[in-house]
Amino acid sequence: MFSERIKELRIQNQMPQRQLAAALDIDTATYCKIEKGERKVKKEQISVLSKMFNVNTEHLLILWLADQVSDIVSNDKRIAPKALLLVVENLKQNI
Amino acid sequence: MFSERIKELRIQNQMPQRQLAAALDIDTATYCKIEKGERKVKKEQISVLSKMFNVNTEHLLILWLADQVSDIVSNDKRIAPKALLLVVENLKQNI
DNA sequence: GCTATATTTGCCAAATAATGTCAAGACAAT
DNA sequence: ATTGTCTTGACATTATTTGGCAAATATAGC
């Protein structure tokens, strides 16, 4: 989700990975892995990327969160929806 | 969620923490922390607990998953629902 | 009160996971 | 073939998690 999206955005903007790696202050190898989903960006780095691509930070943050959640539930696809809806319900309460 | 539930179950069954700690092969202090939500049980241990309490493993697993997910989204309550529903949608596709 | 048992807490060491870099390889495009 | 870009794997470093121990605090039962 997140990784596919930032790759998409990077291509659209015709930027080399090197440029984004520099913006994030990491090695190009690391950035490459981020784009492949083998590494996660830190939350703080999301806003940097959104600036580089000139998109809404929230948009990327949602994808980022979704990835984290997917990682957790991916081994329990069958019951995952129940757990997720449970969390959604809980969020409604605790606001 | 998970922690409250197993405490509930333990009280209902009138078991001391010591007994469950033994079943899980961990220190009572550690078990105490699990019940307080300061530690997570391993996935494998969930089935042990469900046997001890004589409840459906799936029931506990759902609560356990929900906890993991909550941990991740708790700092982004406002946008969390969007991320969670996105994951649910994705799960529907990939089966 | 006193004793025994149960639960909780803080701190430490070991285990595990996450992160980043380097060096080398693959892949285009020219 | 050379240049620039992207990818991969091994490795070191760092952060996080985990469990145990010991001490502290509760909770009963007498």
JSON list of C-alpha atoms (C1' of nucleotides) in Angstrom, two decimals:
[
{"chain": "A", "resi": 1, "resn": "MET", "atom": "CA", "xyz": [0.00, 0.00, 0.00]},
{"chain": "A", "resi": 2, "resn": "PHE", "atom": "CA", "xyz": [2.36, 2.66, 1.25]},
{"chain": "A", "resi": 3, "resn": "SER", "atom": "CA", "xyz": [5.32, 1.37, -0.67]},
{"chain": "A", "resi": 4, "resn": "GLU", "atom": "CA", "xyz": [3.43, 1.00, -3.92]},
{"chain": "A", "resi": 5, "resn": "ARG", "atom": "CA", "xyz": [2.03, 4.48, -3.51]},
{"chain": "A", "resi": 6, "resn": "ILE", "atom": "CA", "xyz": [5.33, 6.25, -2.96]},
{"chain": "A", "resi": 7, "resn": "LYS", "atom": "CA", "xyz": [6.87, 4.42, -5.84]},
{"chain": "A", "resi": 8, "resn": "GLU", "atom": "CA", "xyz": [3.99, 5.55, -7.99]},
{"chain": "A", "resi": 9, "resn": "LEU", "atom": "CA", "xyz": [4.43, 9.12, -6.80]},
{"chain": "A", "resi": 10, "resn": "ARG", "atom": "CA", "xyz": [8.15, 9.03, -7.38]},
{"chain": "A", "resi": 11, "resn": "ILE", "atom": "CA", "xyz": [7.73, 7.81, -10.92]},
{"chain": "A", "resi": 12, "resn": "GLN", "atom": "CA", "xyz": [5.05, 10.37, -11.64]},
{"chain": "A", "resi": 13, "resn": "ASN", "atom": "CA", "xyz": [7.37, 13.11, -10.43]},
{"chain": "A", "resi": 14, "resn": "GLN", "atom": "CA", "xyz": [10.29, 11.60, -12.30]},
{"chain": "A", "resi": 15, "resn": "MET", "atom": "CA", "xyz": [12.56, 11.58, -9.30]},
{"chain": "A", "resi": 16, "resn": "PRO", "atom": "CA", "xyz": [15.39, 9.14, -8.73]},
{"chain": "A", "resi": 17, "resn": "GLN", "atom": "CA", "xyz": [15.42, 7.20, -5.46]},
{"chain": "A", "resi": 18, "resn": "ARG", "atom": "CA", "xyz": [18.64, 9.01, -4.66]},
{"chain": "A", "resi": 19, "resn": "GLN", "atom": "CA", "xyz": [16.82, 12.28, -4.31]},
{"chain": "A", "resi": 20, "resn": "LEU", "atom": "CA", "xyz": [14.30, 10.94, -1.82]},
{"chain": "A", "resi": 21, "resn": "ALA", "atom": "CA", "xyz": [16.94, 9.05, 0.08]},
{"chain": "A", "resi": 22, "resn": "ALA", "atom": "CA", "xyz": [18.75, 12.36, 0.50]},
{"chain": "A", "resi": 23, "resn": "ALA", "atom": "CA", "xyz": [15.59, 14.06, 1.73]},
{"chain": "A", "resi": 24, "resn": "LEU", "atom": "CA", "xyz": [15.12, 11.32, 4.30]},
{"chain": "A", "resi": 25, "resn": "ASP", "atom": "CA", "xyz": [18.81, 11.31, 5.10]},
{"chain": "A", "resi": 26, "resn": "ILE", "atom": "CA", "xyz": [19.26, 7.61, 4.46]},
{"chain": "A", "resi": 27, "resn": "ASP", "atom": "CA", "xyz": [21.16, 5.41, 2.07]},
{"chain": "A", "resi": 28, "resn": "THR", "atom": "CA", "xyz": [19.69, 4.77, -1.35]},
{"chain": "A", "resi": 29, "resn": "ALA", "atom": "CA", "xyz": [19.74, 1.08, -0.55]},
{"chain": "A", "resi": 30, "resn": "THR", "atom": "CA", "xyz": [17.53, 1.70, 2.43]},
{"chain": "A", "resi": 31, "resn": "TYR", "atom": "CA", "xyz": [15.16, 3.79, 0.38]},
{"chain": "A", "resi": 32, "resn": "CYS", "atom": "CA", "xyz": [14.99, 1.06, -2.18]},
{"chain": "A", "resi": 33, "resn": "LYS", "atom": "CA", "xyz": [13.93, -1.38, 0.50]},
{"chain": "A", "resi": 34, "resn": "ILE", "atom": "CA", "xyz": [11.29, 1.03, 1.70]},
{"chain": "A", "resi": 35, "resn": "GLU", "atom": "CA", "xyz": [9.84, 1.12, -1.77]},
{"chain": "A", "resi": 36, "resn": "LYS", "atom": "CA", "xyz": [9.87, -2.66, -1.83]},
{"chain": "A", "resi": 37, "resn": "GLY", "atom": "CA", "xyz": [8.14, -2.89, 1.50]},
{"chain": "A", "resi": 38, "resn": "GLU", "atom": "CA", "xyz": [11.15, -4.46, 3.17]},
{"chain": "A", "resi": 39, "resn": "ARG", "atom": "CA", "xyz": [11.68, -1.51, 5.46]},
{"chain": "A", "resi": 40, "resn": "LYS", "atom": "CA", "xyz": [9.32, 0.92, 7.08]},
{"chain": "A", "resi": 41, "resn": "VAL", "atom": "CA", "xyz": [9.76, 4.63, 7.13]},
{"chain": "A", "resi": 42, "resn": "LYS", "atom": "CA", "xyz": [9.49, 6.24, 10.50]},
{"chain": "A", "resi": 43, "resn": "LYS", "atom": "CA", "xyz": [6.32, 8.16, 11.14]},
{"chain": "A", "resi": 44, "resn": "GLU", "atom": "CA", "xyz": [8.23, 11.43, 11.20]},
{"chain": "A", "resi": 45, "resn": "GLN", "atom": "CA", "xyz": [9.53, 10.73, 7.73]},
{"chain": "A", "resi": 46, "resn": "ILE", "atom": "CA", "xyz": [6.07, 10.54, 6.24]},
{"chain": "A", "resi": 47, "resn": "SER", "atom": "CA", "xyz": [5.64, 14.29, 6.28]},
{"chain": "A", "resi": 48, "resn": "VAL", "atom": "CA", "xyz": [8.96, 14.71, 4.52]},
{"chain": "A", "resi": 49, "resn": "LEU", "atom": "CA", "xyz": [7.79, 12.44, 1.75]},
{"chain": "A", "resi": 50, "resn": "SER", "atom": "CA", "xyz": [4.44, 14.16, 1.47]},
{"chain": "A", "resi": 51, "resn": "LYS", "atom": "CA", "xyz": [6.25, 17.46, 1.00]},
{"chain": "A", "resi": 52, "resn": "MET", "atom": "CA", "xyz": [8.53, 16.02, -1.64]},
{"chain": "A", "resi": 53, "resn": "PHE", "atom": "CA", "xyz": [5.58, 14.64, -3.56]},
{"chain": "A", "resi": 54, "resn": "ASN", "atom": "CA", "xyz": [3.35, 17.55, -2.70]},
{"chain": "A", "resi": 55, "resn": "VAL", "atom": "CA", "xyz": [0.52, 15.39, -1.42]},
{"chain": "A", "resi": 56, "resn": "ASN", "atom": "CA", "xyz": [-1.55, 15.35, 1.72]},
{"chain": "A", "resi": 57, "resn": "THR", "atom": "CA", "xyz": [0.34, 13.92, 4.68]},
{"chain": "A", "resi": 58, "resn": "GLU", "atom": "CA", "xyz": [-2.80, 12.29, 5.97]},
{"chain": "A", "resi": 59, "resn": "HIS", "atom": "CA", "xyz": [-3.20, 10.36, 2.77]},
{"chain": "A", "resi": 60, "resn": "LEU", "atom": "CA", "xyz": [0.19, 8.74, 3.18]},
{"chain": "A", "resi": 61, "resn": "LEU", "atom": "CA", "xyz": [-0.25, 8.26, 6.90]},
{"chain": "A", "resi": 62, "resn": "ILE", "atom": "CA", "xyz": [-3.40, 6.26, 6.35]},
{"chain": "A", "resi": 63, "resn": "LEU", "atom": "CA", "xyz": [-1.61, 3.94, 3.96]},
{"chain": "A", "resi": 64, "resn": "TRP", "atom": "CA", "xyz": [1.28, 3.67, 6.35]},
{"chain": "A", "resi": 65, "resn": "LEU", "atom": "CA", "xyz": [-0.99, 2.73, 9.24]},
{"chain": "A", "resi": 66, "resn": "ALA", "atom": "CA", "xyz": [-2.84, 0.25, 7.08]},
{"chain": "A", "resi": 67, "resn": "ASP", "atom": "CA", "xyz": [0.45, -1.45, 6.33]},
{"chain": "A", "resi": 68, "resn": "GLN", "atom": "CA", "xyz": [1.35, -1.80, 9.98]},
{"chain": "A", "resi": 69, "resn": "VAL", "atom": "CA", "xyz": [-2.04, -3.27, 10.69]},
{"chain": "A", "resi": 70, "resn": "SER", "atom": "CA", "xyz": [-1.85, -5.63, 7.74]},
{"chain": "A", "resi": 71, "resn": "ASP", "atom": "CA", "xyz": [1.44, -6.97, 9.00]},
{"chain": "A", "resi": 72, "resn": "ILE", "atom": "CA", "xyz": [-0.22, -7.99, 12.22]},
{"chain": "A", "resi": 73, "resn": "VAL", "atom": "CA", "xyz": [-3.37, -9.58, 10.89]},
{"chain": "A", "resi": 74, "resn": "SER", "atom": "CA", "xyz": [-2.04, -11.13, 7.71]},
{"chain": "A", "resi": 75, "resn": "ASN", "atom": "CA", "xyz": [-1.57, -14.51, 9.33]},
{"chain": "A", "resi": 76, "resn": "ASP", "atom": "CA", "xyz": [-5.15, -14.61, 10.55]},
{"chain": "A", "resi": 77, "resn": "LYS", "atom": "CA", "xyz": [-7.08, -13.44, 7.54]},
{"chain": "A", "resi": 78, "resn": "ARG", "atom": "CA", "xyz": [-10.20, -15.35, 8.46]},
{"chain": "A", "resi": 79, "resn": "ILE", "atom": "CA", "xyz": [-10.78, -13.77, 11.81]},
{"chain": "A", "resi": 80, "resn": "ALA", "atom": "CA", "xyz": [-9.00, -10.48, 11.15]},
{"chain": "A", "resi": 81, "resn": "PRO", "atom": "CA", "xyz": [-12.16, -8.60, 10.13]},
{"chain": "A", "resi": 82, "resn": "LYS", "atom": "CA", "xyz": [-13.74, -9.37, 13.48]},
{"chain": "A", "resi": 83, "resn": "ALA", "atom": "CA", "xyz": [-10.73, -8.03, 15.32]},
{"chain": "A", "resi": 84, "resn": "LEU", "atom": "CA", "xyz": [-10.55, -4.93, 13.15]},
{"chain": "A", "resi": 85, "resn": "LEU", "atom": "CA", "xyz": [-14.20, -4.07, 13.51]},
{"chain": "A", "resi": 86, "resn": "LEU", "atom": "CA", "xyz": [-13.85, -4.56, 17.23]},
{"chain": "A", "resi": 87, "resn": "VAL", "atom": "CA", "xyz": [-11.12, -1.95, 17.26]},
{"chain": "A", "resi": 88, "resn": "VAL", "atom": "CA", "xyz": [-13.21, 0.42, 15.17]},
{"chain": "A", "resi": 89, "resn": "GLU", "atom": "CA", "xyz": [-16.05, 0.06, 17.64]},
{"chain": "A", "resi": 90, "resn": "ASN", "atom": "CA", "xyz": [-13.71, 0.75, 20.51]},
{"chain": "A", "resi": 91, "resn": "LEU", "atom": "CA", "xyz": [-12.42, 3.87, 18.85]},
{"chain": "A", "resi": 92, "resn": "LYS", "atom": "CA", "xyz": [-15.94, 5.18, 18.55]},
{"chain": "A", "resi": 93, "resn": "GLN", "atom": "CA", "xyz": [-16.39, 4.84, 22.28]},
{"chain": "A", "resi": 94, "resn": "ASN", "atom": "CA", "xyz": [-13.15, 6.33, 23.48]},
{"chain": "A", "resi": 95, "resn": "ILE", "atom": "CA", "xyz": [-13.41, 9.69, 21.77]},
{"chain": "B", "resi": 1, "resn": "MET", "atom": "CA", "xyz": [-9.37, -6.27, 25.88]},
{"chain": "B", "resi": 2, "resn": "PHE", "atom": "CA", "xyz": [-7.39, -9.49, 26.06]},
{"chain": "B", "resi": 3, "resn": "SER", "atom": "CA", "xyz": [-5.95, -8.76, 29.45]},
{"chain": "B", "resi": 4, "resn": "GLU", "atom": "CA", "xyz": [-9.25, -7.74, 30.98]},
{"chain": "B", "resi": 5, "resn": "ARG", "atom": "CA", "xyz": [-10.86, -10.84, 29.55]},
{"chain": "B", "resi": 6, "resn": "ILE", "atom": "CA", "xyz": [-8.39, -13.34, 30.92]},
{"chain": "B", "resi": 7, "resn": "LYS", "atom": "CA", "xyz": [-8.49, -11.70, 34.31]},
{"chain": "B", "resi": 8, "resn": "GLU", "atom": "CA", "xyz": [-12.24, -12.01, 34.20]},
{"chain": "B", "resi": 9, "resn": "LEU", "atom": "CA", "xyz": [-11.97, -15.65, 33.24]},
{"chain": "B", "resi": 10, "resn": "ARG", "atom": "CA", "xyz": [-9.42, -16.36, 35.91]},
{"chain": "B", "resi": 11, "resn": "ILE", "atom": "CA", "xyz": [-11.60, -14.83, 38.60]},
{"chain": "B", "resi": 12, "resn": "GLN", "atom": "CA", "xyz": [-14.64, -16.70, 37.37]},
{"chain": "B", "resi": 13, "resn": "ASN", "atom": "CA", "xyz": [-12.73, -19.95, 37.56]},
{"chain": "B", "resi": 14, "resn": "GLN", "atom": "CA", "xyz": [-11.26, -19.03, 40.92]},
{"chain": "B", "resi": 15, "resn": "MET", "atom": "CA", "xyz": [-7.73, -19.70, 39.86]},
{"chain": "B", "resi": 16, "resn": "PRO", "atom": "CA", "xyz": [-4.65, -18.00, 41.27]},
{"chain": "B", "resi": 17, "resn": "GLN", "atom": "CA", "xyz": [-2.26, -16.35, 38.84]},
{"chain": "B", "resi": 18, "resn": "ARG", "atom": "CA", "xyz": [0.31, -18.89, 39.95]},
{"chain": "B", "resi": 19, "resn": "GLN", "atom": "CA", "xyz": [-1.65, -21.68, 38.33]},
{"chain": "B", "resi": 20, "resn": "LEU", "atom": "CA", "xyz": [-1.81, -19.98, 34.95]},
{"chain": "B", "resi": 21, "resn": "ALA", "atom": "CA", "xyz": [1.77, -18.88, 35.16]},
{"chain": "B", "resi": 22, "resn": "ALA", "atom": "CA", "xyz": [2.68, -22.52, 35.66]},
{"chain": "B", "resi": 23, "resn": "ALA", "atom": "CA", "xyz": [0.60, -23.57, 32.66]},
{"chain": "B", "resi": 24, "resn": "LEU", "atom": "CA", "xyz": [2.36, -20.99, 30.54]},
{"chain": "B", "resi": 25, "resn": "ASP", "atom": "CA", "xyz": [5.69, -21.87, 32.11]},
{"chain": "B", "resi": 26, "resn": "ILE", "atom": "CA", "xyz": [6.47, -18.33, 33.15]},
{"chain": "B", "resi": 27, "resn": "ASP", "atom": "CA", "xyz": [7.01, -16.39, 36.34]},
{"chain": "B", "resi": 28, "resn": "THR", "atom": "CA", "xyz": [3.98, -15.22, 38.27]},
{"chain": "B", "resi": 29, "resn": "ALA", "atom": "CA", "xyz": [5.30, -11.69, 37.99]},
{"chain": "B", "resi": 30, "resn": "THR", "atom": "CA", "xyz": [5.26, -12.00, 34.24]},
{"chain": "B", "resi": 31, "resn": "TYR", "atom": "CA", "xyz": [1.78, -13.38, 34.26]},
{"chain": "B", "resi": 32, "resn": "CYS", "atom": "CA", "xyz": [0.71, -10.51, 36.43]},
{"chain": "B", "resi": 33, "resn": "LYS", "atom": "CA", "xyz": [2.02, -8.09, 33.84]},
{"chain": "B", "resi": 34, "resn": "ILE", "atom": "CA", "xyz": [0.15, -9.91, 31.12]},
{"chain": "B", "resi": 35, "resn": "GLU", "atom": "CA", "xyz": [-3.05, -9.44, 33.04]},
{"chain": "B", "resi": 36, "resn": "LYS", "atom": "CA", "xyz": [-2.24, -5.79, 33.44]},
{"chain": "B", "resi": 37, "resn": "GLY", "atom": "CA", "xyz": [-1.58, -5.38, 29.74]},
{"chain": "B", "resi": 38, "resn": "GLU", "atom": "CA", "xyz": [2.09, -4.65, 30.29]},
{"chain": "B", "resi": 39, "resn": "ARG", "atom": "CA", "xyz": [3.18, -7.78, 28.51]},
{"chain": "B", "resi": 40, "resn": "LYS", "atom": "CA", "xyz": [1.78, -9.71, 25.61]},
{"chain": "B", "resi": 41, "resn": "VAL", "atom": "CA", "xyz": [1.38, -13.44, 25.56]},
{"chain": "B", "resi": 42, "resn": "LYS", "atom": "CA", "xyz": [2.80, -15.20, 22.59]},
{"chain": "B", "resi": 43, "resn": "LYS", "atom": "CA", "xyz": [0.32, -16.41, 20.07]},
{"chain": "B", "resi": 44, "resn": "GLU", "atom": "CA", "xyz": [1.13, -19.99, 20.90]},
{"chain": "B", "resi": 45, "resn": "GLN", "atom": "CA", "xyz": [0.21, -19.38, 24.51]},
{"chain": "B", "resi": 46, "resn": "ILE", "atom": "CA", "xyz": [-3.29, -18.32, 23.66]},
{"chain": "B", "resi": 47, "resn": "SER", "atom": "CA", "xyz": [-4.42, -21.87, 23.07]},
{"chain": "B", "resi": 48, "resn": "VAL", "atom": "CA", "xyz": [-2.99, -22.89, 26.42]},
{"chain": "B", "resi": 49, "resn": "LEU", "atom": "CA", "xyz": [-5.04, -20.23, 28.13]},
{"chain": "B", "resi": 50, "resn": "SER", "atom": "CA", "xyz": [-8.18, -21.13, 26.24]},
{"chain": "B", "resi": 51, "resn": "LYS", "atom": "CA", "xyz": [-7.78, -24.71, 27.41]},
{"chain": "B", "resi": 52, "resn": "MET", "atom": "CA", "xyz": [-7.26, -23.64, 30.98]},
{"chain": "B", "resi": 53, "resn": "PHE", "atom": "CA", "xyz": [-10.38, -21.51, 30.88]},
{"chain": "B", "resi": 54, "resn": "ASN", "atom": "CA", "xyz": [-12.23, -23.91, 28.65]},
{"chain": "B", "resi": 55, "resn": "VAL", "atom": "CA", "xyz": [-13.18, -21.27, 26.12]},
{"chain": "B", "resi": 56, "resn": "ASN", "atom": "CA", "xyz": [-12.92, -20.97, 22.36]},
{"chain": "B", "resi": 57, "resn": "THR", "atom": "CA", "xyz": [-9.37, -20.21, 21.24]},
{"chain": "B", "resi": 58, "resn": "GLU", "atom": "CA", "xyz": [-10.70, -18.04, 18.47]},
{"chain": "B", "resi": 59, "resn": "HIS", "atom": "CA", "xyz": [-12.48, -15.83, 20.95]},
{"chain": "B", "resi": 60, "resn": "LEU", "atom": "CA", "xyz": [-9.26, -15.03, 22.76]},
{"chain": "B", "resi": 61, "resn": "LEU", "atom": "CA", "xyz": [-7.28, -14.74, 19.56]},
{"chain": "B", "resi": 62, "resn": "ILE", "atom": "CA", "xyz": [-9.63, -12.06, 18.28]},
{"chain": "B", "resi": 63, "resn": "LEU", "atom": "CA", "xyz": [-9.15, -10.03, 21.43]},
{"chain": "B", "resi": 64, "resn": "TRP", "atom": "CA", "xyz": [-5.43, -10.56, 21.25]},
{"chain": "B", "resi": 65, "resn": "LEU", "atom": "CA", "xyz": [-5.28, -9.37, 17.64]},
{"chain": "B", "resi": 66, "resn": "ALA", "atom": "CA", "xyz": [-7.44, -6.38, 18.48]},
{"chain": "B", "resi": 67, "resn": "ASP", "atom": "CA", "xyz": [-4.97, -5.40, 21.16]},
{"chain": "B", "resi": 68, "resn": "GLN", "atom": "CA", "xyz": [-2.04, -5.51, 18.78]},
{"chain": "B", "resi": 69, "resn": "VAL", "atom": "CA", "xyz": [-3.92, -3.39, 16.31]},
{"chain": "B", "resi": 70, "resn": "SER", "atom": "CA", "xyz": [-5.00, -0.92, 18.96]},
{"chain": "B", "resi": 71, "resn": "ASP", "atom": "CA", "xyz": [-1.43, -0.44, 20.00]},
{"chain": "B", "resi": 72, "resn": "ILE", "atom": "CA", "xyz": [-0.58, 0.70, 16.51]},
{"chain": "B", "resi": 73, "resn": "VAL", "atom": "CA", "xyz": [-3.48, 3.02, 15.80]},
{"chain": "B", "resi": 74, "resn": "SER", "atom": "CA", "xyz": [-4.00, 4.46, 19.26]},
{"chain": "B", "resi": 75, "resn": "ASN", "atom": "CA", "xyz": [-1.94, 7.53, 18.49]},
{"chain": "B", "resi": 76, "resn": "ASP", "atom": "CA", "xyz": [-3.96, 8.32, 15.38]},
{"chain": "B", "resi": 77, "resn": "LYS", "atom": "CA", "xyz": [-7.49, 7.81, 16.55]},
{"chain": "B", "resi": 78, "resn": "ARG", "atom": "CA", "xyz": [-8.95, 10.29, 14.10]},
{"chain": "B", "resi": 79, "resn": "ILE", "atom": "CA", "xyz": [-7.74, 8.63, 10.95]},
{"chain": "B", "resi": 80, "resn": "ALA", "atom": "CA", "xyz": [-7.49, 5.11, 12.31]},
{"chain": "B", "resi": 81, "resn": "PRO", "atom": "CA", "xyz": [-10.94, 4.04, 11.10]},
{"chain": "B", "resi": 82, "resn": "LYS", "atom": "CA", "xyz": [-10.02, 4.88, 7.54]},
{"chain": "B", "resi": 83, "resn": "ALA", "atom": "CA", "xyz": [-6.89, 2.79, 7.76]},
{"chain": "B", "resi": 84, "resn": "LEU", "atom": "CA", "xyz": [-8.70, -0.10, 9.38]},
{"chain": "B", "resi": 85, "resn": "LEU", "atom": "CA", "xyz": [-11.51, -0.18, 6.86]},
{"chain": "B", "resi": 86, "resn": "LEU", "atom": "CA", "xyz": [-8.92, -0.06, 4.14]},
{"chain": "B", "resi": 87, "resn": "VAL", "atom": "CA", "xyz": [-7.36, -3.20, 5.54]},
{"chain": "B", "resi": 88, "resn": "VAL", "atom": "CA", "xyz": [-10.73, -4.89, 5.79]},
{"chain": "B", "resi": 89, "resn": "GLU", "atom": "CA", "xyz": [-11.40, -4.11, 2.15]},
{"chain": "B", "resi": 90, "resn": "ASN", "atom": "CA", "xyz": [-8.02, -5.49, 1.19]},
{"chain": "B", "resi": 91, "resn": "LEU", "atom": "CA", "xyz": [-8.67, -8.69, 3.07]},
{"chain": "B", "resi": 92, "resn": "LYS", "atom": "CA", "xyz": [-11.87, -9.21, 1.11]},
{"chain": "B", "resi": 93, "resn": "GLN", "atom": "CA", "xyz": [-9.91, -9.01, -2.13]},
{"chain": "B", "resi": 94, "resn": "ASN", "atom": "CA", "xyz": [-6.99, -11.24, -1.27]},
{"chain": "B", "resi": 95, "resn": "ILE", "atom": "CA", "xyz": [-8.88, -14.37, -0.28]},
{"chain": "C", "resi": 1, "resn": "DG", "atom": "C1'", "xyz": [-2.07, -8.07, 65.76]},
{"chain": "C", "resi": 2, "resn": "DC", "atom": "C1'", "xyz": [0.50, -11.98, 63.05]},
{"chain": "C", "resi": 3, "resn": "DT", "atom": "C1'", "xyz": [1.17, -15.40, 59.26]},
{"chain": "C", "resi": 4, "resn": "DA", "atom": "C1'", "xyz": [0.67, -17.16, 54.93]},
{"chain": "C", "resi": 5, "resn": "DT", "atom": "C1'", "xyz": [-0.57, -16.52, 50.31]},
{"chain": "C", "resi": 6, "resn": "DA", "atom": "C1'", "xyz": [-1.37, -13.58, 46.24]},
{"chain": "C", "resi": 7, "resn": "DT", "atom": "C1'", "xyz": [-0.44, -9.81, 43.51]},
{"chain": "C", "resi": 8, "resn": "DT", "atom": "C1'", "xyz": [2.28, -6.01, 41.98]},
{"chain": "C", "resi": 9, "resn": "DT", "atom": "C1'", "xyz": [6.44, -3.22, 40.97]},
{"chain": "C", "resi": 10, "resn": "DG", "atom": "C1'", "xyz": [11.14, -1.91, 39.61]},
{"chain": "C", "resi": 11, "resn": "DC", "atom": "C1'", "xyz": [15.20, -3.21, 37.78]},
{"chain": "C", "resi": 12, "resn": "DC", "atom": "C1'", "xyz": [18.45, -6.10, 35.19]},
{"chain": "C", "resi": 13, "resn": "DA", "atom": "C1'", "xyz": [20.21, -9.36, 31.62]},
{"chain": "C", "resi": 14, "resn": "DA", "atom": "C1'", "xyz": [19.28, -12.03, 27.68]},
{"chain": "C", "resi": 15, "resn": "DA", "atom": "C1'", "xyz": [16.91, -12.57, 23.46]},
{"chain": "C", "resi": 16, "resn": "DT", "atom": "C1'", "xyz": [14.81, -10.72, 19.46]},
{"chain": "C", "resi": 17, "resn": "DA", "atom": "C1'", "xyz": [13.66, -7.46, 16.04]},
{"chain": "C", "resi": 18, "resn": "DA", "atom": "C1'", "xyz": [14.48, -3.27, 13.46]},
{"chain": "C", "resi": 19, "resn": "DT", "atom": "C1'", "xyz": [17.46, -0.15, 11.12]},
{"chain": "C", "resi": 20, "resn": "DG", "atom": "C1'", "xyz": [21.17, 1.40, 8.27]},
{"chain": "C", "resi": 21, "resn": "DT", "atom": "C1'", "xyz": [25.43, 0.85, 5.68]},
{"chain": "C", "resi": 22, "resn": "DC", "atom": "C1'", "xyz": [28.54, -1.22, 2.67]},
{"chain": "C", "resi": 23, "resn": "DA", "atom": "C1'", "xyz": [29.86, -3.81, -1.25]},
{"chain": "C", "resi": 24, "resn": "DA", "atom": "C1'", "xyz": [28.66, -6.14, -5.00]},
{"chain": "C", "resi": 25, "resn": "DG", "atom": "C1'", "xyz": [25.38, -7.41, -8.60]},
{"chain": "C", "resi": 26, "resn": "DA", "atom": "C1'", "xyz": [21.63, -6.52, -12.18]},
{"chain": "C", "resi": 27, "resn": "DC", "atom": "C1'", "xyz": [19.46, -3.71, -15.53]},
{"chain": "C", "resi": 28, "resn": "DA", "atom": "C1'", "xyz": [18.68, -0.16, -18.65]},
{"chain": "C", "resi": 29, "resn": "DA", "atom": "C1'", "xyz": [19.80, 3.48, -21.86]},
{"chain": "C", "resi": 30, "resn": "DT", "atom": "C1'", "xyz": [23.01, 5.55, -24.64]},
{"chain": "D", "resi": 1, "resn": "DA", "atom": "C1'", "xyz": [31.46, -0.67, -22.45]},
{"chain": "D", "resi": 2, "resn": "DT", "atom": "C1'", "xyz": [30.28, 3.11, -19.46]},
{"chain": "D", "resi": 3, "resn": "DT", "atom": "C1'", "xyz": [27.23, 5.63, -16.86]},
{"chain": "D", "resi": 4, "resn": "DG", "atom": "C1'", "xyz": [23.48, 6.09, -13.79]},
{"chain": "D", "resi": 5, "resn": "DT", "atom": "C1'", "xyz": [19.91, 3.70, -11.41]},
{"chain": "D", "resi": 6, "resn": "DC", "atom": "C1'", "xyz": [18.04, 0.18, -8.85]},
{"chain": "D", "resi": 7, "resn": "DT", "atom": "C1'", "xyz": [18.38, -4.15, -6.12]},
{"chain": "D", "resi": 8, "resn": "DT", "atom": "C1'", "xyz": [20.21, -7.64, -3.03]},
{"chain": "D", "resi": 9, "resn": "DG", "atom": "C1'", "xyz": [22.64, -9.93, 0.76]},
{"chain": "D", "resi": 10, "resn": "DA", "atom": "C1'", "xyz": [25.67, -9.91, 4.60]},
{"chain": "D", "resi": 11, "resn": "DC", "atom": "C1'", "xyz": [26.86, -7.51, 8.45]},
{"chain": "D", "resi": 12, "resn": "DA", "atom": "C1'", "xyz": [27.09, -4.26, 12.49]},
{"chain": "D", "resi": 13, "resn": "DT", "atom": "C1'", "xyz": [24.55, -1.33, 15.39]},
{"chain": "D", "resi": 14, "resn": "DT", "atom": "C1'", "xyz": [20.75, 0.00, 17.91]},
{"chain": "D", "resi": 15, "resn": "DA", "atom": "C1'", "xyz": [16.17, -0.36, 19.89]},
{"chain": "D", "resi": 16, "resn": "DT", "atom": "C1'", "xyz": [12.61, -3.06, 21.69]},
{"chain": "D", "resi": 17, "resn": "DT", "atom": "C1'", "xyz": [10.81, -7.00, 23.92]},
{"chain": "D", "resi": 18, "resn": "DT", "atom": "C1'", "xyz": [10.96, -10.56, 27.07]},
{"chain": "D", "resi": 19, "resn": "DG", "atom": "C1'", "xyz": [11.39, -13.04, 31.43]},
{"chain": "D", "resi": 20, "resn": "DG", "atom": "C1'", "xyz": [13.24, -13.56, 35.93]},
{"chain": "D", "resi": 21, "resn": "DC", "atom": "C1'", "xyz": [14.53, -12.07, 40.41]},
{"chain": "D", "resi": 22, "resn": "DA", "atom": "C1'", "xyz": [13.86, -9.62, 44.62]},
{"chain": "D", "resi": 23, "resn": "DA", "atom": "C1'", "xyz": [11.51, -6.52, 47.16]},
{"chain": "D", "resi": 24, "resn": "DA", "atom": "C1'", "xyz": [7.15, -4.24, 48.09]},
{"chain": "D", "resi": 25, "resn": "DT", "atom": "C1'", "xyz": [2.39, -4.26, 48.63]},
{"chain": "D", "resi": 26, "resn": "DA", "atom": "C1'", "xyz": [-2.05, -6.19, 49.15]},
{"chain": "D", "resi": 27, "resn": "DT", "atom": "C1'", "xyz": [-5.50, -9.78, 50.76]},
{"chain": "D", "resi": 28, "resn": "DA", "atom": "C1'", "xyz": [-7.11, -13.28, 53.66]},
{"chain": "D", "resi": 29, "resn": "DG", "atom": "C1'", "xyz": [-7.60, -16.31, 57.56]},
{"chain": "D", "resi": 30, "resn": "DC", "atom": "C1'", "xyz": [-6.75, -17.02, 62.04]}
]
